[in-house]
Tab-separated table of C-alpha atoms (C1' of nucleotides) in Angstrom:
chain	number	residue	atom	x	y	z
A	1	MET	CA	12.966	-47.578	16.220
A	2	SER	CA	12.954	-45.829	19.083
A	3	PRO	CA	10.345	-43.523	19.974
A	4	THR	CA	12.539	-40.497	20.982
A	5	ALA	CA	11.136	-37.344	19.115
A	6	SER	CA	11.886	-37.209	15.416
A	7	SER	CA	11.390	-33.701	14.257
A	8	ARG	CA	9.130	-34.454	12.221
A	9	TRP	CA	5.593	-36.623	11.623
A	10	SER	CA	5.529	-39.509	9.259
A	11	PRO	CA	2.628	-41.336	8.643
A	12	THR	CA	2.210	-44.934	9.636
A	13	THR	CA	0.893	-47.127	6.658
A	14	GLU	CA	-2.230	-46.989	7.637
A	15	GLN	CA	-2.569	-43.525	8.346
A	16	LEU	CA	-1.596	-42.685	5.020
A	17	MET	CA	-3.886	-45.101	3.541
A	18	ILE	CA	-6.826	-43.656	5.240
A	19	LEU	CA	-5.910	-39.880	4.206
A	20	GLU	CA	-5.041	-41.366	0.677
A	21	GLU	CA	-8.835	-42.479	0.742
A	22	LEU	CA	-10.245	-39.256	2.327
A	23	TYR	CA	-8.552	-37.361	-0.115
A	24	ARG	CA	-10.123	-40.076	-3.409
A	25	SER	CA	-13.333	-39.299	-1.436
A	26	GLY	CA	-13.471	-36.024	-2.679
A	27	ILE	CA	-11.978	-33.844	0.820
A	28	ARG	CA	-9.444	-31.742	-0.130
A	29	THR	CA	-9.295	-28.527	2.550
A	30	PRO	CA	-11.192	-30.621	5.068
A	31	SER	CA	-12.479	-27.855	7.994
A	32	ALA	CA	-11.129	-27.533	11.250
A	33	SER	CA	-13.579	-29.848	12.862
A	34	GLN	CA	-13.103	-32.398	9.546
A	35	ILE	CA	-9.461	-32.075	10.873
A	36	GLN	CA	-10.348	-32.597	14.581
A	37	GLN	CA	-11.689	-35.726	13.527
A	38	ILE	CA	-9.796	-37.028	11.430
A	39	THR	CA	-6.988	-36.461	13.758
A	40	THR	CA	-9.271	-38.523	16.385
A	41	HIS	CA	-9.474	-41.136	14.215
A	42	LEU	CA	-6.163	-41.587	13.108
A	43	SER	CA	-4.766	-40.844	16.516
A	44	PHE	CA	-5.517	-44.516	16.778
A	45	TYR	CA	-3.073	-45.454	14.360
A	46	GLY	CA	-0.274	-43.494	16.106
A	47	ARG	CA	0.915	-40.443	17.148
A	48	ILE	CA	-0.655	-37.566	15.239
A	49	GLU	CA	-1.984	-34.020	15.479
A	50	GLY	CA	-4.218	-31.551	13.709
A	51	LYS	CA	-1.539	-29.723	11.607
A	52	ASN	CA	-0.197	-32.958	10.518
A	53	VAL	CA	-3.841	-33.419	8.779
A	54	PHE	CA	-4.113	-30.086	7.505
A	55	TYR	CA	-0.286	-29.854	5.974
A	56	TRP	CA	-1.100	-33.335	4.406
A	57	PHE	CA	-4.025	-32.189	2.733
A	58	GLN	CA	-2.549	-29.007	1.812
A	59	ASN	CA	0.587	-30.522	0.328
A	60	HIS	CA	-0.940	-33.313	-1.167
A	61	LYS	CA	-3.754	-31.072	-3.050
A	62	ALA	CA	-0.735	-28.874	-4.222
A	63	ARG	CA	1.178	-32.039	-4.877
A	64	ASP	CA	-1.656	-32.960	-7.027
A	65	ARG	CA	-2.385	-29.839	-9.252
A	66	GLN	CA	1.515	-29.474	-9.732
A	67	LYS	CA	1.525	-33.110	-11.210
A	68	LEU	CA	-1.376	-32.481	-13.093
A	69	ARG	CA	0.248	-29.009	-14.406
A	70	ARG	CA	3.661	-30.569	-15.727
A	71	LYS	CA	1.036	-33.280	-17.411
A	72	LEU	CA	-0.459	-30.929	-19.900
A	73	ASN	CA	2.200	-28.937	-20.086
A	74	LYS	CA	4.303	-31.742	-21.458
A	75	GLN	CA	1.387	-32.298	-23.763
A	76	MET	CA	1.255	-28.214	-24.879
A	77	GLN	CA	4.605	-28.774	-25.662
A	78	LEU	CA	4.675	-31.541	-27.481
A	79	GLN	CA	1.617	-30.404	-29.470
A	80	GLN	CA	3.556	-27.004	-30.270
A	81	GLN	CA	6.596	-28.666	-31.575
A	82	GLN	CA	4.314	-30.944	-34.160
A	83	GLN	CA	2.495	-27.873	-35.211
A	84	GLN	CA	6.251	-26.099	-35.560
A	85	GLN	CA	7.181	-28.901	-37.341
A	86	GLN	CA	4.227	-29.214	-39.725
A	87	GLN	CA	4.460	-24.784	-40.191
A	88	LEU	CA	8.386	-25.965	-41.338
A	89	GLN	CA	7.334	-28.341	-43.932
A	90	VAL	CA	4.429	-25.786	-45.455
A	91	HIS	CA	6.067	-22.518	-45.240
A	92	HIS	CA	9.549	-23.671	-45.143
A	93	CYS	CA	10.106	-20.826	-47.307
A	94	GLN	CA	9.144	-17.993	-44.019
A	95	ILE	CA	11.633	-19.908	-42.030
A	96	ASN	CA	14.729	-17.357	-41.834
A	97	HIS	CA	12.418	-15.030	-41.436
A	98	ASP	CA	10.603	-15.786	-38.293
A	99	ASN	CA	13.694	-17.293	-36.593
A	100	ASN	CA	14.477	-13.919	-35.452
A	101	VAL	CA	12.099	-13.998	-33.076
A	102	MET	CA	11.056	-17.889	-32.653
A	103	ILE	CA	14.629	-19.686	-32.184
A	104	ASN	CA	15.634	-21.096	-28.681
A	105	ASN	CA	12.188	-19.895	-27.187
A	106	ASN	CA	10.878	-23.033	-25.988
A	107	HIS	CA	9.462	-21.509	-23.104
A	108	PHE	CA	9.211	-18.020	-24.292
A	109	VAL	CA	5.595	-17.389	-23.895
A	110	GLY	CA	6.050	-13.882	-24.152
A	111	THR	CA	5.491	-13.846	-28.009
A	112	PHE	CA	2.788	-15.975	-27.545
A	113	GLY	CA	-0.251	-14.027	-28.270
A	114	TYR	CA	0.559	-11.563	-26.102
A	115	PRO	CA	-2.215	-8.785	-25.705
A	116	PHE	CA	-0.389	-5.376	-26.540
A	117	GLY	CA	-1.660	-2.512	-24.323
A	118	SER	CA	-3.069	-1.701	-20.952
A	119	ILE	CA	-0.389	0.234	-19.554
A	120	THR	CA	-0.463	0.025	-15.564
A	121	GLN	CA	-3.267	-1.554	-13.316
A	122	ASP	CA	-4.588	-3.995	-15.986
A	123	ILE	CA	-3.471	-7.304	-15.087
A	124	SER	CA	-5.584	-8.941	-17.889
A	125	PHE	CA	-2.530	-10.077	-19.835
A	126	PHE	CA	-1.645	-13.795	-20.874
A	127	ASN	CA	-4.351	-15.417	-22.442
A	128	SER	CA	-2.143	-17.654	-23.769
A	129	PRO	CA	-3.273	-21.242	-22.500
A	130	SER	CA	0.484	-22.219	-22.462
A	131	LEU	CA	1.095	-19.559	-19.602
A	132	LEU	CA	-1.642	-21.722	-17.279
A	133	PHE	CA	1.135	-24.379	-16.630
A	134	GLU	CA	4.473	-24.874	-15.504
A	135	GLY	CA	7.321	-22.669	-17.264
A	136	VAL	CA	7.700	-19.222	-17.501
A	137	ALA	CA	5.137	-16.850	-16.324
A	138	ALA	CA	2.463	-19.295	-15.163
A	139	ASN	CA	1.317	-17.592	-12.507
A	140	THR	CA	0.669	-14.111	-13.210
A	141	SER	CA	-2.860	-13.521	-14.033
A	142	GLU	CA	-6.335	-14.247	-15.659
A	143	GLY	CA	-5.038	-17.982	-16.198
A	144	ARG	CA	-4.791	-18.839	-12.100
A	145	VAL	CA	-7.683	-17.094	-11.512
A	146	ASN	CA	-9.649	-19.103	-13.817
A	147	CYS	CA	-8.425	-22.191	-12.117
A	148	LYS	CA	-9.002	-21.242	-9.126
A	149	ARG	CA	-12.435	-20.573	-9.708
A	150	ASN	CA	-12.955	-24.142	-10.454
A	151	CYS	CA	-11.250	-25.159	-7.317
A	152	TYR	CA	-13.422	-23.162	-4.952
A	153	ASN	CA	-16.653	-25.166	-5.942
A	154	GLN	CA	-15.081	-28.357	-4.474
A	155	GLN	CA	-14.819	-27.439	-0.540
A	156	SER	CA	-14.704	-23.642	0.193
A	157	LEU	CA	-18.150	-22.852	0.103
A	158	VAL	CA	-19.092	-26.276	1.647
A	159	GLU	CA	-17.225	-24.890	4.279
A	160	LYS	CA	-18.669	-21.495	4.950
A	161	ASN	CA	-21.775	-23.362	5.880
A	162	ASP	CA	-20.040	-25.616	8.514
A	163	ASN	CA	-17.630	-23.391	10.119
A	164	ILE	CA	-19.357	-20.091	10.545
A	165	ALA	CA	-16.568	-17.283	9.411
A	166	LEU	CA	-13.740	-18.731	9.427
A	167	SER	CA	-13.150	-22.057	7.887
A	168	ASN	CA	-9.956	-23.892	8.336
A	169	TYR	CA	-7.447	-22.358	9.344
A	170	GLY	CA	-5.188	-23.141	12.629
A	171	TRP	CA	-6.601	-20.546	14.725
A	172	LYS	CA	-9.953	-22.433	15.213
A	173	LEU	CA	-8.154	-25.846	15.239
A	174	VAL	CA	-6.202	-25.985	18.761
A	175	ASP	CA	-8.536	-25.383	21.123
A	176	VAL	CA	-10.701	-28.408	20.248
A	177	ASN	CA	-7.681	-30.868	19.908
A	178	HIS	CA	-4.521	-29.656	21.130
A	179	GLU	CA	-2.818	-30.604	24.337
A	180	THR	CA	-5.568	-33.417	24.956
A	181	SER	CA	-5.056	-35.033	21.714
A	182	SER	CA	-2.141	-37.556	23.072
A	183	CYS	CA	-3.109	-40.455	21.643
A	184	CYS	CA	-5.037	-42.906	24.063
A	185	THR	CA	-8.725	-41.574	23.264
A	186	ARG	CA	-10.434	-43.697	21.387
A	187	PRO	CA	-12.849	-41.851	18.827
A	188	LEU	CA	-15.603	-41.303	21.391
A	189	LYS	CA	-18.581	-39.717	18.987
A	190	THR	CA	-19.595	-41.816	15.757
A	191	LEU	CA	-17.587	-40.160	13.217
A	192	ASP	CA	-19.465	-39.412	9.892
A	193	LEU	CA	-15.724	-39.369	8.119
A	194	PHE	CA	-15.749	-42.900	9.348
A	195	PRO	CA	-18.506	-45.094	8.591
A	196	LEU	CA	-17.036	-48.289	9.502
A	197	THR	CA	-15.139	-49.307	6.127
A	198	THR	CA	-11.986	-47.238	6.325
A	199	THR	CA	-9.975	-50.603	4.347
A	200	ARG	CA	-11.784	-50.510	1.253
A	201	ILE	CA	-10.246	-49.454	-1.208
A	202	LYS	CA	-12.118	-48.676	-4.783
A	203	GLU	CA	-15.704	-49.679	-4.921
A	204	ASP	CA	-18.583	-47.787	-7.173
A	205	CYS	CA	-19.095	-45.114	-4.860
A	206	THR	CA	-22.534	-45.266	-4.542
A	207	THR	CA	-23.097	-46.498	-1.257
A	208	SER	CA	-19.694	-44.384	0.321
A	209	THR	CA	-20.833	-41.085	-0.933
A	210	LYS	CA	-22.780	-39.663	1.352
A	211	THR	CA	-19.678	-40.213	3.867
A	212	GLN	CA	-18.487	-36.326	2.348
A	213	ASN	CA	-21.794	-34.897	2.003
A	214	SER	CA	-23.030	-34.959	5.218
A	215	MET	CA	-19.865	-32.678	6.846
B	1	MET	CA	-22.327	2.400	17.272
B	2	SER	CA	-23.543	-0.526	18.494
B	3	PRO	CA	-20.820	-3.089	18.711
B	4	THR	CA	-22.638	-5.727	16.965
B	5	ALA	CA	-20.692	-8.274	15.750
B	6	SER	CA	-18.950	-6.985	12.293
B	7	SER	CA	-17.227	-9.907	10.574
B	8	ARG	CA	-13.828	-8.679	10.731
B	9	TRP	CA	-11.961	-7.163	13.104
B	10	SER	CA	-10.892	-3.534	12.622
B	11	PRO	CA	-8.104	-2.238	14.958
B	12	THR	CA	-8.785	1.036	16.924
B	13	THR	CA	-6.462	3.881	17.000
B	14	GLU	CA	-4.537	2.663	19.797
B	15	GLN	CA	-4.130	-1.196	18.806
B	16	LEU	CA	-2.929	0.299	15.264
B	17	MET	CA	-0.397	2.429	17.101
B	18	ILE	CA	0.859	0.203	19.187
B	19	LEU	CA	1.339	-2.342	16.260
B	20	GLU	CA	2.870	-0.050	14.276
B	21	GLU	CA	5.393	0.693	16.716
B	22	LEU	CA	6.685	-2.917	17.109
B	23	TYR	CA	6.695	-3.407	13.366
B	24	ARG	CA	9.057	-0.126	13.464
B	25	SER	CA	10.844	-1.759	15.924
B	26	GLY	CA	11.677	-4.660	14.165
B	27	ILE	CA	9.050	-7.288	14.623
B	28	ARG	CA	8.199	-9.170	11.182
B	29	THR	CA	6.840	-12.439	11.573
B	30	PRO	CA	6.246	-12.979	15.588
B	31	SER	CA	6.455	-16.135	17.279
B	32	ALA	CA	3.321	-17.401	18.952
B	33	SER	CA	4.462	-16.343	22.356
B	34	GLN	CA	5.069	-13.016	20.998
B	35	ILE	CA	1.645	-13.194	19.492
B	36	GLN	CA	-0.046	-14.158	22.575
B	37	GLN	CA	1.607	-11.194	24.419
B	38	ILE	CA	0.547	-8.858	21.947
B	39	THR	CA	-2.695	-9.972	21.734
B	40	THR	CA	-3.493	-9.688	25.734
B	41	HIS	CA	-1.556	-6.436	25.957
B	42	LEU	CA	-3.795	-5.069	23.061
B	43	SER	CA	-7.216	-6.638	24.198
B	44	PHE	CA	-6.820	-4.267	26.940
B	45	TYR	CA	-7.732	-1.509	23.899
B	46	GLY	CA	-10.386	-3.200	22.526
B	47	ARG	CA	-11.386	-6.920	21.244
B	48	ILE	CA	-8.760	-8.319	19.590
B	49	GLU	CA	-7.863	-12.096	18.959
B	50	GLY	CA	-4.482	-13.829	18.221
B	51	LYS	CA	-5.186	-14.493	14.620
B	52	ASN	CA	-5.683	-10.725	13.794
B	53	VAL	CA	-2.496	-9.861	15.181
B	54	PHE	CA	-0.892	-12.833	13.160
B	55	TYR	CA	-2.559	-11.286	10.127
B	56	TRP	CA	-1.866	-7.856	10.646
B	57	PHE	CA	2.280	-8.557	10.689
B	58	GLN	CA	1.561	-10.871	7.611
B	59	ASN	CA	-0.104	-8.477	5.537
B	60	HIS	CA	1.998	-5.566	6.976
B	61	LYS	CA	5.351	-7.430	5.937
B	62	ALA	CA	3.861	-8.057	2.837
B	63	ARG	CA	2.975	-4.999	1.563
B	64	ASP	CA	5.847	-3.220	2.618
B	65	ARG	CA	7.785	-5.394	0.461
B	66	GLN	CA	5.315	-4.374	-2.306
B	67	LYS	CA	5.674	-1.103	-1.842
B	68	LEU	CA	9.106	-1.073	-2.128
B	69	ARG	CA	8.743	-3.258	-4.899
B	70	ARG	CA	6.784	-1.278	-6.778
B	71	LYS	CA	8.640	1.780	-5.935
B	72	LEU	CA	12.021	0.104	-7.125
B	73	ASN	CA	10.143	-0.817	-10.229
B	74	LYS	CA	9.409	2.827	-11.374
B	75	GLN	CA	13.144	3.339	-10.653
B	76	MET	CA	14.160	0.761	-12.778
B	77	GLN	CA	11.736	1.961	-15.796
B	78	LEU	CA	12.701	5.462	-15.816
B	79	GLN	CA	16.353	4.473	-15.721
B	80	GLN	CA	15.600	2.306	-18.820
B	81	GLN	CA	13.727	4.900	-20.627
B	82	GLN	CA	16.535	7.313	-20.140
B	83	GLN	CA	18.872	4.743	-21.176
B	84	GLN	CA	16.859	4.106	-24.251
B	85	GLN	CA	16.768	7.944	-24.716
B	86	GLN	CA	20.285	8.081	-24.736
B	87	GLN	CA	20.966	4.891	-27.280
B	88	LEU	CA	18.653	6.638	-29.387
B	89	GLN	CA	20.327	9.910	-29.640
B	90	VAL	CA	23.534	7.639	-29.969
B	91	HIS	CA	22.400	5.113	-32.818
B	92	HIS	CA	19.458	6.761	-34.057
B	93	CYS	CA	20.038	4.684	-36.944
B	94	GLN	CA	18.956	1.404	-35.975
B	95	ILE	CA	15.686	2.703	-34.271
B	96	ASN	CA	13.565	0.966	-36.823
B	97	HIS	CA	15.473	-2.207	-36.576
B	98	ASP	CA	14.785	-2.475	-32.607
B	99	ASN	CA	10.980	-1.314	-33.208
B	100	ASN	CA	9.935	-4.484	-33.979
B	101	VAL	CA	10.309	-5.960	-30.851
B	102	MET	CA	10.619	-2.990	-28.370
B	103	ILE	CA	7.190	-1.139	-29.605
B	104	ASN	CA	4.373	-0.882	-26.944
B	105	ASN	CA	6.709	-3.295	-24.623
B	106	ASN	CA	5.904	-0.946	-21.305
B	107	HIS	CA	5.803	-4.201	-19.138
B	108	PHE	CA	7.317	-6.507	-21.564
B	109	VAL	CA	10.178	-7.460	-19.785
B	110	GLY	CA	10.310	-11.244	-21.709
B	111	THR	CA	12.803	-9.456	-23.961
B	112	PHE	CA	15.180	-7.521	-21.813
B	113	GLY	CA	18.207	-9.892	-21.058
B	114	TYR	CA	16.212	-13.159	-21.266
B	115	PRO	CA	18.859	-16.177	-21.116
B	116	PHE	CA	18.249	-18.315	-24.075
B	117	GLY	CA	18.427	-22.174	-23.539
B	118	SER	CA	17.641	-24.394	-20.424
B	119	ILE	CA	14.665	-26.739	-21.596
B	120	THR	CA	12.333	-27.994	-19.181
B	121	GLN	CA	13.033	-28.248	-15.491
B	122	ASP	CA	15.330	-25.824	-15.038
B	123	ILE	CA	13.604	-22.650	-13.790
B	124	SER	CA	16.693	-20.742	-13.754
B	125	PHE	CA	15.343	-17.834	-16.015
B	126	PHE	CA	14.741	-14.341	-15.965
B	127	ASN	CA	17.841	-13.372	-14.573
B	128	SER	CA	17.225	-9.217	-15.329
B	129	PRO	CA	16.733	-7.233	-12.530
B	130	SER	CA	13.643	-5.728	-13.900
B	131	LEU	CA	11.642	-9.374	-13.272
B	132	LEU	CA	12.019	-8.930	-9.573
B	133	PHE	CA	9.128	-6.469	-9.622
B	134	GLU	CA	6.044	-6.049	-10.406
B	135	GLY	CA	4.375	-5.720	-13.807
B	136	VAL	CA	4.129	-9.132	-16.051
B	137	ALA	CA	6.248	-12.016	-15.098
B	138	ALA	CA	7.911	-11.077	-11.623
B	139	ASN	CA	7.477	-13.567	-9.199
B	140	THR	CA	9.052	-16.746	-11.270
B	141	SER	CA	12.176	-17.545	-9.880
B	142	GLU	CA	15.484	-16.912	-8.947
B	143	GLY	CA	14.667	-13.196	-8.388
B	144	ARG	CA	12.483	-14.082	-5.693
B	145	VAL	CA	14.558	-16.565	-4.123
B	146	ASN	CA	17.402	-13.932	-3.702
B	147	CYS	CA	14.425	-11.751	-2.153
B	148	LYS	CA	13.471	-14.540	0.130
B	149	ARG	CA	17.022	-15.125	1.614
B	150	ASN	CA	17.631	-11.653	2.545
B	151	CYS	CA	14.106	-11.420	4.500
B	152	TYR	CA	15.166	-14.914	6.210
B	153	ASN	CA	17.740	-13.309	8.267
B	154	GLN	CA	15.350	-10.878	10.219
B	155	GLN	CA	13.371	-13.053	12.110
B	156	SER	CA	12.947	-16.339	11.243
B	157	LEU	CA	16.547	-17.746	12.438
B	158	VAL	CA	15.325	-16.276	15.908
B	159	GLU	CA	12.251	-17.624	16.297
B	160	LYS	CA	13.414	-20.997	15.612
B	161	ASN	CA	15.426	-20.224	18.969
B	162	ASP	CA	12.361	-19.148	20.533
B	163	ASN	CA	9.939	-21.721	20.061
B	164	ILE	CA	11.782	-24.877	19.511
B	165	ALA	CA	10.229	-26.285	16.149
B	166	LEU	CA	7.138	-25.176	15.237
B	167	SER	CA	7.563	-21.200	15.426
B	168	ASN	CA	4.549	-18.866	14.527
B	169	TYR	CA	1.802	-20.858	12.761
B	170	GLY	CA	-2.057	-21.014	14.099
B	171	TRP	CA	-1.751	-24.277	15.226
B	172	LYS	CA	0.252	-23.459	18.613
B	173	LEU	CA	-1.171	-20.337	19.663
B	174	VAL	CA	-5.032	-20.628	20.084
B	175	ASP	CA	-4.185	-23.074	23.263
B	176	VAL	CA	-3.550	-20.522	25.464
B	177	ASN	CA	-4.992	-17.913	24.236
B	178	HIS	CA	-8.137	-18.513	22.653
B	179	GLU	CA	-11.575	-18.716	24.677
B	180	THR	CA	-9.999	-17.359	27.591
B	181	SER	CA	-9.408	-13.916	26.057
B	182	SER	CA	-12.898	-12.163	26.759
B	183	CYS	CA	-11.148	-9.308	27.467
B	184	CYS	CA	-11.224	-8.296	31.313
B	185	THR	CA	-7.812	-9.636	31.913
B	186	ARG	CA	-5.320	-7.365	32.454
B	187	PRO	CA	-1.650	-8.349	31.593
B	188	LEU	CA	-0.578	-10.687	34.015
B	189	LYS	CA	3.554	-10.618	33.440
B	190	THR	CA	5.425	-8.185	32.985
B	191	LEU	CA	5.914	-7.864	29.101
B	192	ASP	CA	9.087	-7.428	27.504
B	193	LEU	CA	7.285	-6.112	24.786
B	194	PHE	CA	6.034	-3.620	26.706
B	195	PRO	CA	8.427	-1.896	28.919
B	196	LEU	CA	6.043	0.560	29.953
B	197	THR	CA	6.482	3.316	27.153
B	198	THR	CA	3.492	2.431	24.392
B	199	THR	CA	2.741	5.812	23.510
B	200	ARG	CA	6.000	7.374	22.850
B	201	ILE	CA	5.834	7.588	19.211
B	202	LYS	CA	9.683	8.541	17.777
B	203	GLU	CA	12.485	9.037	19.521
B	204	ASP	CA	16.253	8.103	19.423
B	205	CYS	CA	15.586	4.402	19.644
B	206	THR	CA	18.720	4.079	21.806
B	207	THR	CA	16.795	3.128	24.989
B	208	SER	CA	14.566	1.198	23.735
B	209	THR	CA	16.088	-1.319	21.262
B	210	LYS	CA	16.423	-3.903	23.801
B	211	THR	CA	13.063	-4.343	24.029
B	212	GLN	CA	12.992	-6.601	20.756
B	213	ASN	CA	16.416	-8.566	21.590
B	214	SER	CA	15.463	-9.944	24.690
B	215	MET	CA	12.490	-12.366	23.005
C	1	DG	C1'	-24.277	18.171	4.031
C	2	DC	C1'	-25.458	14.021	2.800
C	3	DA	C1'	-26.132	9.520	1.122
C	4	DA	C1'	-25.460	6.906	-3.411
C	5	DA	C1'	-21.778	4.816	-6.280
C	6	DT	C1'	-16.603	4.072	-6.699
C	7	DT	C1'	-12.326	3.320	-5.334
C	8	DA	C1'	-8.646	2.592	-1.885
C	9	DA	C1'	-7.093	0.430	2.263
C	10	DT	C1'	-7.019	-3.754	4.357
C	11	DG	C1'	-8.526	-8.099	7.071
C	12	DA	C1'	-8.653	-12.634	6.016
C	13	DT	C1'	-8.258	-17.200	2.953
C	14	DT	C1'	-5.882	-19.794	-0.528
C	15	DT	C1'	-2.084	-21.146	-3.499
C	16	DA	C1'	2.683	-20.921	-4.817
C	17	DT	C1'	7.058	-21.731	-3.528
C	18	DT	C1'	10.570	-22.967	-0.638
C	19	DC	C1'	13.122	-25.166	3.187
C	20	DA	C1'	14.831	-29.316	5.226
C	21	DA	C1'	14.347	-34.153	7.006
C	22	DG	C1'	14.669	-38.960	6.079
D	1	DC	C1'	13.725	-37.515	-4.502
D	2	DT	C1'	9.951	-37.490	-1.833
D	3	DT	C1'	7.541	-35.128	1.485
D	4	DG	C1'	6.338	-32.550	6.402
D	5	DA	C1'	6.593	-28.251	7.104
D	6	DA	C1'	7.333	-23.083	6.731
D	7	DT	C1'	6.907	-18.847	4.785
D	8	DA	C1'	5.699	-16.088	1.041
D	9	DA	C1'	2.178	-14.083	-3.114
D	10	DA	C1'	-2.021	-13.675	-4.737
D	11	DT	C1'	-6.270	-13.508	-4.184
D	12	DC	C1'	-10.817	-12.758	-2.066
D	13	DA	C1'	-13.895	-9.770	0.879
D	14	DT	C1'	-15.232	-6.595	3.859
D	15	DT	C1'	-14.948	-1.957	5.642
D	16	DA	C1'	-13.426	2.651	5.142
D	17	DA	C1'	-12.316	6.993	2.290
D	18	DT	C1'	-13.841	9.704	-1.099
D	19	DT	C1'	-16.006	10.819	-4.725
D	20	DT	C1'	-20.346	12.568	-6.797
D	21	DG	C1'	-24.690	14.486	-8.073
D	22	DC	C1'	-28.266	16.497	-5.579
DNA sequence: GCAAATTAATGATTTATTCAAG
DNA sequence: CTTGAATAAATCATTAATTTGC
């Protein structure tokens, strides 16, 4: 209960709610200035630093992806099991033969659609969709590249315009915020990120969508 | 020739020499204050920012590891090929049988010593040493964990003592250096990192080893 | 020699993984 | 077990070497 320095930040309920709302509204990798604004705003509800905001978004994004992957992976597995079962019923005469390779290989992706050839530099292995997800060799190539491409369109390009060249990593952040952020400063400018309605949870998004566009 | 802003820093010869010397002397993940010192010192030889130093060490370390992995990987492959050859000479009656699995698999690590079992959450697959290294499914688990453990002992723990809680990531760095580092400041304090002899390339290391210990 | 074209290095970013507090 | 923090790995993107055709 005493406010003695605990080794790590833990968000207050309100801070958390706001962060989650921002996340829902589409923010994934806030730029330095965005982080600055968010931090300033949230410092009104408790001690907080820029890096906390930075890490929060990073972790939240990562764990969202992770959750999704797990889910899809599970679906895949189920599908495959079902397919296998069906095949067993139809071609049950081949069971003993195929068993040499498939037995016990719930995760043995190496055998599914592995494109042979290509010796050294070519990394375009593993095109099987099952490799996109958690399990064994999920993050080797191709698959993740595609995945990433999708993610890029969400934030990065926007930020390139906002922040001339460096985007959102720490180095640019602190000089605006650090050492002067010891709470007690109420938001000085009107923040685009926080139009006035931070406690609204879920609406039809028609009035609030421009929140994000103006950054 | 004109010093018009190129989008990324490229180190001068002297900066590079010094960085490499520091690296050789054992620095891998410099703390914020170390980065600050190094930056200040190197800014004497040309424009440079803290993040450049940070990135340089990060990349250099990573690419060192990578080089090592590649090398060891190559050795492994050779060894395995030799072993295979030997086995072929001894058990040549089994060739046709094994071919079903091994043919064309220069990188097909999935078949080497794969421990069956463990369905969903357990990630402790792939214990084969060949999986530690580049190729296909190199970075899945276990192997890398071990690798990492080793690396930790080199720097991180030291830095925990140096820098109270945050160690060396961007957030702490800029407030000391940024926006005031526009060259023209000669090193103000005597730097432990740079005792006086920065141009010495290679010696017996007996007189200079304490350089690193005092940080 | 010397640019255009390729390729290799490497600075900078983003994502994945791991550690560890609560 | 959840999640803030930290680190390592993968990737992107630009610059430097290098090659190639003239």
